[in-house]
């Protein structure tokens, strides 16, 4: 039976969709730092960029991004927009034009939030019960989902915890092959390899597992896949098998073909940030530290950490308040400018 399991910790909800022991889908929701996808705003045109096919716009909170639009825009104009791509990979928000609200108020403001990752997965699997281990998060869900809620003591068991953590690693076991992931600012390179003697059939057999890993990790943009043990001239014949393997991906990636050098090229739409970016960011590592302290029941009231980690925690007061509430003890943040970016200690 398909289930949606939401493991809640300070500042973060990790979501796993499972069918028996199989992990089908994942999501990561940070209520204090939402990724803004599909949020509806009245924005202000900052700079018109006709050569780029749109304009740079600014939101009510000062955040800016690029609006793809063929309409004629002028600087200072108010425009109704929705976020079409979250900020990621060092790049800001992307917007699309939206229907204006019914009122005539053109003041820059947030009109409505888009679906959270948990709501999105609940809609993708409409018959799956929602197992949530925190009543506060359960109370934040829309009323339409509440008949599906099932309270539990612990949403993730040790196996699910391990599987979720492994999605942040640089490699994945595909059975016959191993995939290694190399994100760059321009694209994501994926190298397939094996300790045995990989062949054409071994690649084809591994494609469904590779497609699943791409979806679970939310790898997006341009993907270049280097097959294992297949001569360059034979690699175009792999394209149809990869296309079939990726046909069930909800983002509908395009398998474009093989490059002259034999790399399989895939375009997967960018929507939410990739999982590795969320987990490895200062905010992600700071929340992981809070989760570790609670899980291991570590003693201490002074958290000393690097500049990025402390700044990330200071920018998420909801996470800190939740952490303090769970421990029933105050927490003092101390910045160590000489500490390594990922280091922290509790005393």
mmCIF file of C-alpha atoms in Angstrom:
data_model
loop_
_atom_site.group_PDB
_atom_site.id
_atom_site.type_symbol
_atom_site.label_atom_id
_atom_site.label_comp_id
_atom_site.label_asym_id
_atom_site.label_seq_id
_atom_site.Cartn_x
_atom_site.Cartn_y
_atom_site.Cartn_z
ATOM 1 C CA UNK A 1 0.000 0.000 0.000
ATOM 2 C CA UNK A 2 1.299 3.447 -0.900
ATOM 3 C CA UNK A 3 1.852 5.709 2.111
ATOM 4 C CA UNK A 4 3.140 9.249 2.586
ATOM 5 C CA UNK A 5 5.311 9.612 5.667
ATOM 6 C CA UNK A 6 6.292 13.059 6.988
ATOM 7 C CA UNK A 7 9.117 13.144 9.543
ATOM 8 C CA UNK A 8 9.115 16.490 11.326
ATOM 9 C CA UNK A 9 12.091 18.106 13.045
ATOM 10 C CA UNK A 10 12.928 21.738 13.881
ATOM 11 C CA UNK A 11 12.526 23.805 10.713
ATOM 12 C CA UNK A 12 12.114 20.831 8.403
ATOM 13 C CA UNK A 13 9.660 18.204 7.197
ATOM 14 C CA UNK A 14 11.225 15.291 5.307
ATOM 15 C CA UNK A 15 8.650 13.488 3.193
ATOM 16 C CA UNK A 16 8.838 9.971 1.788
ATOM 17 C CA UNK A 17 6.300 8.185 -0.388
ATOM 18 C CA UNK A 18 6.637 4.429 0.025
ATOM 19 C CA UNK A 19 5.052 1.305 -1.374
ATOM 20 C CA UNK A 20 5.852 -1.500 1.062
ATOM 21 C CA UNK A 21 9.666 -1.289 1.227
ATOM 22 C CA UNK A 22 10.100 0.701 -2.007
ATOM 23 C CA UNK A 23 10.819 4.427 -1.944
ATOM 24 C CA UNK A 24 8.739 6.053 -4.694
ATOM 25 C CA UNK A 25 9.125 9.781 -4.101
ATOM 26 C CA UNK A 26 10.531 12.295 -1.633
ATOM 27 C CA UNK A 27 10.146 15.945 -0.736
ATOM 28 C CA UNK A 28 11.632 18.468 1.652
ATOM 29 C CA UNK A 29 9.529 21.233 3.191
ATOM 30 C CA UNK A 30 11.015 23.993 5.326
ATOM 31 C CA UNK A 31 8.091 26.029 6.696
ATOM 32 C CA UNK A 32 10.325 28.870 7.913
ATOM 33 C CA UNK A 33 12.125 29.025 4.544
ATOM 34 C CA UNK A 34 9.630 28.008 1.838
ATOM 35 C CA UNK A 35 11.023 27.535 -1.666
ATOM 36 C CA UNK A 36 8.329 29.884 -3.083
ATOM 37 C CA UNK A 37 7.331 27.680 -6.033
ATOM 38 C CA UNK A 38 4.033 28.864 -7.574
ATOM 39 C CA UNK A 39 3.656 31.731 -5.066
ATOM 40 C CA UNK A 40 1.413 34.502 -6.443
ATOM 41 C CA UNK A 41 2.719 38.070 -6.179
ATOM 42 C CA UNK A 42 2.184 41.602 -7.308
ATOM 43 C CA UNK A 43 5.715 42.592 -8.329
ATOM 44 C CA UNK A 44 7.338 45.753 -9.654
ATOM 45 C CA UNK A 45 9.270 45.850 -12.933
ATOM 46 C CA UNK A 46 12.840 46.830 -12.141
ATOM 47 C CA UNK A 47 14.653 46.502 -15.480
ATOM 48 C CA UNK A 48 13.230 45.646 -18.881
ATOM 49 C CA UNK A 49 15.441 43.190 -20.794
ATOM 50 C CA UNK A 50 13.963 42.666 -24.266
ATOM 51 C CA UNK A 51 17.070 40.816 -25.477
ATOM 52 C CA UNK A 52 16.424 38.200 -22.776
ATOM 53 C CA UNK A 53 12.720 38.000 -23.506
ATOM 54 C CA UNK A 54 11.389 39.568 -20.345
ATOM 55 C CA UNK A 55 12.249 41.772 -17.384
ATOM 56 C CA UNK A 56 13.769 41.702 -13.932
ATOM 57 C CA UNK A 57 11.131 42.285 -11.251
ATOM 58 C CA UNK A 58 11.256 42.989 -7.519
ATOM 59 C CA UNK A 59 8.923 41.597 -4.845
ATOM 60 C CA UNK A 60 7.554 43.361 -1.778
ATOM 61 C CA UNK A 61 10.343 41.961 0.419
ATOM 62 C CA UNK A 62 13.117 43.129 -1.906
ATOM 63 C CA UNK A 63 13.790 39.734 -3.478
ATOM 64 C CA UNK A 64 14.124 39.846 -7.234
ATOM 65 C CA UNK A 65 14.024 37.491 -10.194
ATOM 66 C CA UNK A 66 13.431 37.235 -13.905
ATOM 67 C CA UNK A 67 10.005 37.345 -15.570
ATOM 68 C CA UNK A 68 9.774 35.643 -18.946
ATOM 69 C CA UNK A 69 7.243 37.693 -20.874
ATOM 70 C CA UNK A 70 6.600 38.759 -24.472
ATOM 71 C CA UNK A 71 4.325 41.639 -23.467
ATOM 72 C CA UNK A 72 5.566 45.206 -23.506
ATOM 73 C CA UNK A 73 6.648 46.203 -20.009
ATOM 74 C CA UNK A 74 7.892 49.480 -18.598
ATOM 75 C CA UNK A 75 10.096 50.205 -15.618
ATOM 76 C CA UNK A 76 8.100 50.712 -12.414
ATOM 77 C CA UNK A 77 5.030 48.884 -13.737
ATOM 78 C CA UNK A 78 3.108 46.622 -11.336
ATOM 79 C CA UNK A 79 2.622 43.115 -12.682
ATOM 80 C CA UNK A 80 0.912 39.953 -11.420
ATOM 81 C CA UNK A 81 3.300 36.987 -11.425
ATOM 82 C CA UNK A 82 3.734 33.444 -10.174
ATOM 83 C CA UNK A 83 7.027 31.771 -9.300
ATOM 84 C CA UNK A 84 7.787 29.201 -12.009
ATOM 85 C CA UNK A 85 11.178 28.135 -10.615
ATOM 86 C CA UNK A 86 12.578 28.369 -7.103
ATOM 87 C CA UNK A 87 15.933 30.017 -6.477
ATOM 88 C CA UNK A 88 18.627 27.383 -6.995
ATOM 89 C CA UNK A 89 22.116 26.741 -8.292
ATOM 90 C CA UNK A 90 23.152 30.303 -7.479
ATOM 91 C CA UNK A 91 20.334 31.719 -9.628
ATOM 92 C CA UNK A 92 17.321 33.700 -8.468
ATOM 93 C CA UNK A 93 13.603 33.157 -8.848
ATOM 94 C CA UNK A 94 11.973 32.778 -12.246
ATOM 95 C CA UNK A 95 8.459 34.083 -12.844
ATOM 96 C CA UNK A 96 5.618 33.757 -15.325
ATOM 97 C CA UNK A 97 2.768 36.219 -15.813
ATOM 98 C CA UNK A 98 -0.420 35.475 -13.900
ATOM 99 C CA UNK A 99 -3.984 36.697 -13.952
ATOM 100 C CA UNK A 100 -4.317 39.876 -11.861
ATOM 101 C CA UNK A 101 -6.270 39.631 -8.593
ATOM 102 C CA UNK A 102 -9.867 40.772 -8.525
ATOM 103 C CA UNK A 103 -9.076 43.910 -6.540
ATOM 104 C CA UNK A 104 -7.389 46.900 -8.182
ATOM 105 C CA UNK A 105 -4.603 47.271 -5.585
ATOM 106 C CA UNK A 106 -1.256 47.313 -7.407
ATOM 107 C CA UNK A 107 0.835 47.474 -4.238
ATOM 108 C CA UNK A 108 3.655 44.875 -4.388
ATOM 109 C CA UNK A 109 2.619 42.047 -2.080
ATOM 110 C CA UNK A 110 2.248 38.309 -1.673
ATOM 111 C CA UNK A 111 -1.254 37.302 -2.709
ATOM 112 C CA UNK A 112 -1.127 33.555 -2.077
ATOM 113 C CA UNK A 113 1.359 30.787 -1.415
ATOM 114 C CA UNK A 114 1.791 27.880 -3.789
ATOM 115 C CA UNK A 115 1.456 24.262 -2.708
ATOM 116 C CA UNK A 116 3.961 23.030 -0.142
ATOM 117 C CA UNK A 117 6.008 19.951 -1.100
ATOM 118 C CA UNK A 118 3.816 17.880 1.220
ATOM 119 C CA UNK A 119 0.616 19.103 -0.438
ATOM 120 C CA UNK A 120 2.129 18.501 -3.878
ATOM 121 C CA UNK A 121 2.956 14.879 -3.057
ATOM 122 C CA UNK A 122 -0.442 14.388 -1.427
ATOM 123 C CA UNK A 123 -2.095 15.508 -4.666
ATOM 124 C CA UNK A 124 0.235 13.310 -6.743
ATOM 125 C CA UNK A 125 -0.792 10.258 -4.660
ATOM 126 C CA UNK A 126 -4.430 11.084 -3.857
ATOM 127 C CA UNK A 127 -5.285 7.760 -2.219
ATOM 128 C CA UNK A 128 -2.272 7.552 0.082
ATOM 129 C CA UNK A 129 -2.726 8.131 3.835
ATOM 130 C CA UNK A 130 -0.548 10.839 5.414
ATOM 131 C CA UNK A 131 1.460 9.674 8.426
ATOM 132 C CA UNK A 132 2.723 12.729 10.336
ATOM 133 C CA UNK A 133 4.585 12.721 13.643
ATOM 134 C CA UNK A 134 4.020 16.358 14.649
ATOM 135 C CA UNK A 135 0.575 17.842 15.471
ATOM 136 C CA UNK A 136 1.764 21.381 14.693
ATOM 137 C CA UNK A 137 2.628 20.474 11.108
ATOM 138 C CA UNK A 138 -0.582 18.480 10.760
ATOM 139 C CA UNK A 139 -2.560 21.552 11.816
ATOM 140 C CA UNK A 140 -0.950 23.611 9.036
ATOM 141 C CA UNK A 141 -2.299 21.379 6.273
ATOM 142 C CA UNK A 142 -5.405 22.442 4.342
ATOM 143 C CA UNK A 143 -8.701 21.006 5.510
ATOM 144 C CA UNK A 144 -9.079 18.914 2.341
ATOM 145 C CA UNK A 145 -6.145 16.719 3.454
ATOM 146 C CA UNK A 146 -7.130 16.233 7.080
ATOM 147 C CA UNK A 147 -9.345 13.161 6.519
ATOM 148 C CA UNK A 148 -6.191 11.399 5.274
ATOM 149 C CA UNK A 149 -4.053 12.298 8.317
ATOM 150 C CA UNK A 150 -2.802 9.576 10.619
ATOM 151 C CA UNK A 151 -0.789 10.608 13.670
ATOM 152 C CA UNK A 152 2.222 8.477 14.468
ATOM 153 C CA UNK A 153 5.013 8.512 17.018
ATOM 154 C CA UNK A 154 7.828 8.355 14.466
ATOM 155 C CA UNK A 155 7.235 8.694 10.718
ATOM 156 C CA UNK A 156 10.663 7.409 9.617
ATOM 157 C CA UNK A 157 12.162 4.164 10.842
ATOM 158 C CA UNK A 158 15.922 3.602 10.723
ATOM 159 C CA UNK A 159 15.762 2.143 7.196
ATOM 160 C CA UNK A 160 13.856 5.105 5.800
ATOM 161 C CA UNK A 161 16.208 7.507 7.604
ATOM 162 C CA UNK A 162 19.163 5.813 5.931
ATOM 163 C CA UNK A 163 17.563 5.799 2.474
ATOM 164 C CA UNK A 164 16.744 9.493 2.708
ATOM 165 C CA UNK A 165 20.276 10.370 3.812
ATOM 166 C CA UNK A 166 21.781 8.348 0.960
ATOM 167 C CA UNK A 167 19.987 10.575 -1.552
ATOM 168 C CA UNK A 168 22.422 13.339 -0.629
ATOM 169 C CA UNK A 169 25.433 11.215 -1.540
ATOM 170 C CA UNK A 170 27.411 11.446 -4.771
ATOM 171 C CA UNK A 171 26.750 7.840 -5.828
ATOM 172 C CA UNK A 172 23.842 5.437 -6.153
ATOM 173 C CA UNK A 173 23.722 1.667 -6.568
ATOM 174 C CA UNK A 174 21.607 0.799 -9.619
ATOM 175 C CA UNK A 175 22.061 -2.957 -9.326
ATOM 176 C CA UNK A 176 24.278 -3.889 -12.244
ATOM 177 C CA UNK A 177 25.813 -0.402 -12.427
ATOM 178 C CA UNK A 178 26.786 2.444 -10.113
ATOM 179 C CA UNK A 179 25.854 6.041 -10.891
ATOM 180 C CA UNK A 180 28.073 8.952 -9.840
ATOM 181 C CA UNK A 181 26.586 12.461 -9.872
ATOM 182 C CA UNK A 182 28.616 15.607 -10.577
ATOM 183 C CA UNK A 183 26.576 18.837 -10.345
ATOM 184 C CA UNK A 184 28.074 21.940 -11.993
ATOM 185 C CA UNK A 185 26.628 25.447 -12.479
ATOM 186 C CA UNK A 186 25.789 24.624 -16.108
ATOM 187 C CA UNK A 187 24.681 20.980 -15.977
ATOM 188 C CA UNK A 188 24.728 17.706 -14.059
ATOM 189 C CA UNK A 189 27.070 14.993 -15.313
ATOM 190 C CA UNK A 190 26.141 11.388 -14.488
ATOM 191 C CA UNK A 191 28.759 8.675 -14.923
ATOM 192 C CA UNK A 192 27.651 5.037 -15.087
ATOM 193 C CA UNK A 193 30.245 2.447 -14.170
ATOM 194 C CA UNK A 194 30.662 -1.144 -13.012
ATOM 195 C CA UNK A 195 33.340 -3.356 -11.522
ATOM 196 C CA UNK A 196 32.201 -6.159 -13.829
ATOM 197 C CA UNK A 197 32.057 -6.029 -17.622
ATOM 198 C CA UNK A 198 29.199 -3.639 -18.429
ATOM 199 C CA UNK A 199 27.466 -4.012 -21.769
ATOM 200 C CA UNK A 200 24.544 -2.574 -23.719
ATOM 201 C CA UNK A 201 21.988 -4.727 -21.908
ATOM 202 C CA UNK A 202 23.401 -3.801 -18.490
ATOM 203 C CA UNK A 203 22.825 -0.118 -19.219
ATOM 204 C CA UNK A 204 19.279 -0.735 -20.421
ATOM 205 C CA UNK A 205 18.504 -2.812 -17.331
ATOM 206 C CA UNK A 206 19.839 -0.009 -15.081
ATOM 207 C CA UNK A 207 17.902 2.841 -16.713
ATOM 208 C CA UNK A 208 14.689 2.468 -14.625
ATOM 209 C CA UNK A 209 16.714 2.621 -11.389
ATOM 210 C CA UNK A 210 18.679 5.596 -12.760
ATOM 211 C CA UNK A 211 15.465 7.404 -13.673
ATOM 212 C CA UNK A 212 14.132 6.777 -10.166
ATOM 213 C CA UNK A 213 17.306 8.194 -8.607
ATOM 214 C CA UNK A 214 17.073 11.291 -10.801
ATOM 215 C CA UNK A 215 13.491 11.838 -9.678
ATOM 216 C CA UNK A 216 14.181 11.174 -5.990
ATOM 217 C CA UNK A 217 17.161 13.544 -5.997
ATOM 218 C CA UNK A 218 15.244 16.061 -8.148
ATOM 219 C CA UNK A 219 18.166 16.494 -10.532
ATOM 220 C CA UNK A 220 17.080 19.066 -13.084
ATOM 221 C CA UNK A 221 18.247 21.208 -15.952
ATOM 222 C CA UNK A 222 20.627 19.658 -18.454
ATOM 223 C CA UNK A 223 21.707 16.109 -17.572
ATOM 224 C CA UNK A 224 24.535 14.400 -19.481
ATOM 225 C CA UNK A 225 24.749 10.650 -18.895
ATOM 226 C CA UNK A 226 27.877 8.671 -19.733
ATOM 227 C CA UNK A 227 26.875 5.006 -20.294
ATOM 228 C CA UNK A 228 29.149 2.222 -19.113
ATOM 229 C CA UNK A 229 31.033 -0.024 -21.501
ATOM 230 C CA UNK A 230 29.177 0.890 -24.709
ATOM 231 C CA UNK A 231 31.039 2.093 -27.776
ATOM 232 C CA UNK A 232 30.258 5.635 -28.898
ATOM 233 C CA UNK A 233 28.732 4.562 -32.202
ATOM 234 C CA UNK A 234 26.254 2.270 -30.420
ATOM 235 C CA UNK A 235 25.101 4.766 -27.822
ATOM 236 C CA UNK A 236 22.348 6.424 -29.913
ATOM 237 C CA UNK A 237 20.533 3.069 -29.759
ATOM 238 C CA UNK A 238 20.244 3.529 -25.965
ATOM 239 C CA UNK A 239 18.122 6.676 -26.323
ATOM 240 C CA UNK A 240 14.756 4.970 -26.814
ATOM 241 C CA UNK A 241 15.319 2.738 -23.770
ATOM 242 C CA UNK A 242 16.198 5.737 -21.588
ATOM 243 C CA UNK A 243 13.145 7.585 -22.900
ATOM 244 C CA UNK A 244 10.911 4.657 -21.936
ATOM 245 C CA UNK A 245 12.503 4.478 -18.466
ATOM 246 C CA UNK A 246 11.814 8.175 -17.820
ATOM 247 C CA UNK A 247 8.278 8.204 -19.195
ATOM 248 C CA UNK A 248 6.668 8.036 -15.723
ATOM 249 C CA UNK A 249 8.608 10.994 -14.304
ATOM 250 C CA UNK A 250 5.997 13.612 -13.268
ATOM 251 C CA UNK A 251 8.188 16.447 -14.632
ATOM 252 C CA UNK A 252 8.167 14.860 -18.099
ATOM 253 C CA UNK A 253 11.879 15.174 -18.972
ATOM 254 C CA UNK A 254 12.961 15.281 -22.604
ATOM 255 C CA UNK A 255 15.528 12.713 -23.719
ATOM 256 C CA UNK A 256 17.091 14.624 -26.599
ATOM 257 C CA UNK A 257 19.478 11.992 -27.914
ATOM 258 C CA UNK A 258 23.193 11.226 -27.896
ATOM 259 C CA UNK A 259 25.859 13.902 -28.366
ATOM 260 C CA UNK A 260 28.681 13.338 -30.880
ATOM 261 C CA UNK A 261 30.866 12.211 -27.983
ATOM 262 C CA UNK A 262 28.286 9.608 -26.927
ATOM 263 C CA UNK A 263 26.734 11.299 -23.899
ATOM 264 C CA UNK A 264 22.970 10.882 -23.480
ATOM 265 C CA UNK A 265 21.400 14.326 -23.132
ATOM 266 C CA UNK A 266 18.302 14.910 -21.003
ATOM 267 C CA UNK A 267 16.451 18.136 -20.177
ATOM 268 C CA UNK A 268 14.455 17.924 -16.948
ATOM 269 C CA UNK A 269 12.470 21.051 -15.987
ATOM 270 C CA UNK A 270 13.757 23.014 -13.033
ATOM 271 C CA UNK A 271 11.043 23.595 -10.440
ATOM 272 C CA UNK A 272 12.089 23.098 -6.807
ATOM 273 C CA UNK A 273 15.764 23.059 -5.718
ATOM 274 C CA UNK A 274 17.592 19.724 -6.064
ATOM 275 C CA UNK A 275 17.815 17.639 -2.914
ATOM 276 C CA UNK A 276 21.622 17.699 -2.707
ATOM 277 C CA UNK A 277 21.578 21.500 -2.739
ATOM 278 C CA UNK A 278 19.027 21.665 0.074
ATOM 279 C CA UNK A 279 20.871 19.132 2.219
ATOM 280 C CA UNK A 280 24.359 20.579 1.717
ATOM 281 C CA UNK A 281 23.477 24.263 2.098
ATOM 282 C CA UNK A 282 24.380 26.031 5.372
ATOM 283 C CA UNK A 283 20.685 26.040 6.262
ATOM 284 C CA UNK A 284 20.413 22.313 5.571
ATOM 285 C CA UNK A 285 23.494 21.491 7.647
ATOM 286 C CA UNK A 286 22.313 23.730 10.488
ATOM 287 C CA UNK A 287 18.935 21.980 10.640
ATOM 288 C CA UNK A 288 20.695 18.608 10.489
ATOM 289 C CA UNK A 289 22.719 19.661 13.538
ATOM 290 C CA UNK A 290 19.532 20.446 15.476
ATOM 291 C CA UNK A 291 18.071 17.097 14.429
ATOM 292 C CA UNK A 292 21.214 15.258 15.545
ATOM 293 C CA UNK A 293 21.177 16.934 18.957
ATOM 294 C CA UNK A 294 17.568 15.876 19.530
ATOM 295 C CA UNK A 295 17.977 12.348 18.179
ATOM 296 C CA UNK A 296 21.100 11.634 20.229
ATOM 297 C CA UNK A 297 19.755 13.521 23.271
ATOM 298 C CA UNK A 298 22.966 15.489 23.584
ATOM 299 C CA UNK A 299 23.357 17.681 26.641
ATOM 300 C CA UNK A 300 24.383 21.304 26.542
ATOM 301 C CA UNK A 301 22.943 24.770 26.023
ATOM 302 C CA UNK A 302 25.629 26.511 23.962
ATOM 303 C CA UNK A 303 25.838 25.751 20.244
ATOM 304 C CA UNK A 304 29.145 26.951 18.804
ATOM 305 C CA UNK A 305 29.395 26.841 15.032
ATOM 306 C CA UNK A 306 30.827 28.440 11.911
ATOM 307 C CA UNK A 307 29.592 31.734 10.516
ATOM 308 C CA UNK A 308 27.393 30.150 7.785
ATOM 309 C CA UNK A 309 25.667 27.774 10.213
ATOM 310 C CA UNK A 310 24.959 30.419 12.850
ATOM 311 C CA UNK A 311 23.665 32.884 10.265
ATOM 312 C CA UNK A 312 21.404 30.179 8.827
ATOM 313 C CA UNK A 313 19.915 29.421 12.254
ATOM 314 C CA UNK A 314 19.438 33.113 13.028
ATOM 315 C CA UNK A 315 17.467 33.477 9.784
ATOM 316 C CA UNK A 316 15.062 30.694 10.796
ATOM 317 C CA UNK A 317 13.579 31.655 14.188
ATOM 318 C CA UNK A 318 10.733 29.158 13.734
ATOM 319 C CA UNK A 319 13.266 26.303 13.701
ATOM 320 C CA UNK A 320 15.027 27.614 16.801
ATOM 321 C CA UNK A 321 11.769 28.084 18.706
ATOM 322 C CA UNK A 322 10.670 24.559 17.822
ATOM 323 C CA UNK A 323 14.032 23.177 18.915
ATOM 324 C CA UNK A 324 13.892 24.966 22.259
ATOM 325 C CA UNK A 325 10.305 23.807 22.794
ATOM 326 C CA UNK A 326 11.194 20.168 22.124
ATOM 327 C CA UNK A 327 14.162 20.238 24.526
ATOM 328 C CA UNK A 328 12.446 22.441 27.116
ATOM 329 C CA UNK A 329 15.755 24.259 27.511
ATOM 330 C CA UNK A 330 17.194 27.489 26.082
ATOM 331 C CA UNK A 331 19.893 27.494 23.429
ATOM 332 C CA UNK A 332 22.648 30.062 23.047
ATOM 333 C CA UNK A 333 24.256 30.523 19.636
ATOM 334 C CA UNK A 334 27.969 31.339 19.607
ATOM 335 C CA UNK A 335 29.761 32.205 16.387
ATOM 336 C CA UNK A 336 33.285 30.884 15.859
ATOM 337 C CA UNK A 337 34.804 32.796 12.904
ATOM 338 C CA UNK A 338 37.718 30.341 12.717
ATOM 339 C CA UNK A 339 35.594 27.207 12.497
ATOM 340 C CA UNK A 340 35.299 25.150 9.317
ATOM 341 C CA UNK A 341 32.064 25.881 7.424
ATOM 342 C CA UNK A 342 30.396 22.615 8.460
ATOM 343 C CA UNK A 343 31.664 22.351 12.047
ATOM 344 C CA UNK A 344 29.630 22.764 15.217
ATOM 345 C CA UNK A 345 29.750 21.675 18.867
ATOM 346 C CA UNK A 346 27.411 21.667 21.855
ATOM 347 C CA UNK A 347 28.613 22.500 25.339
#
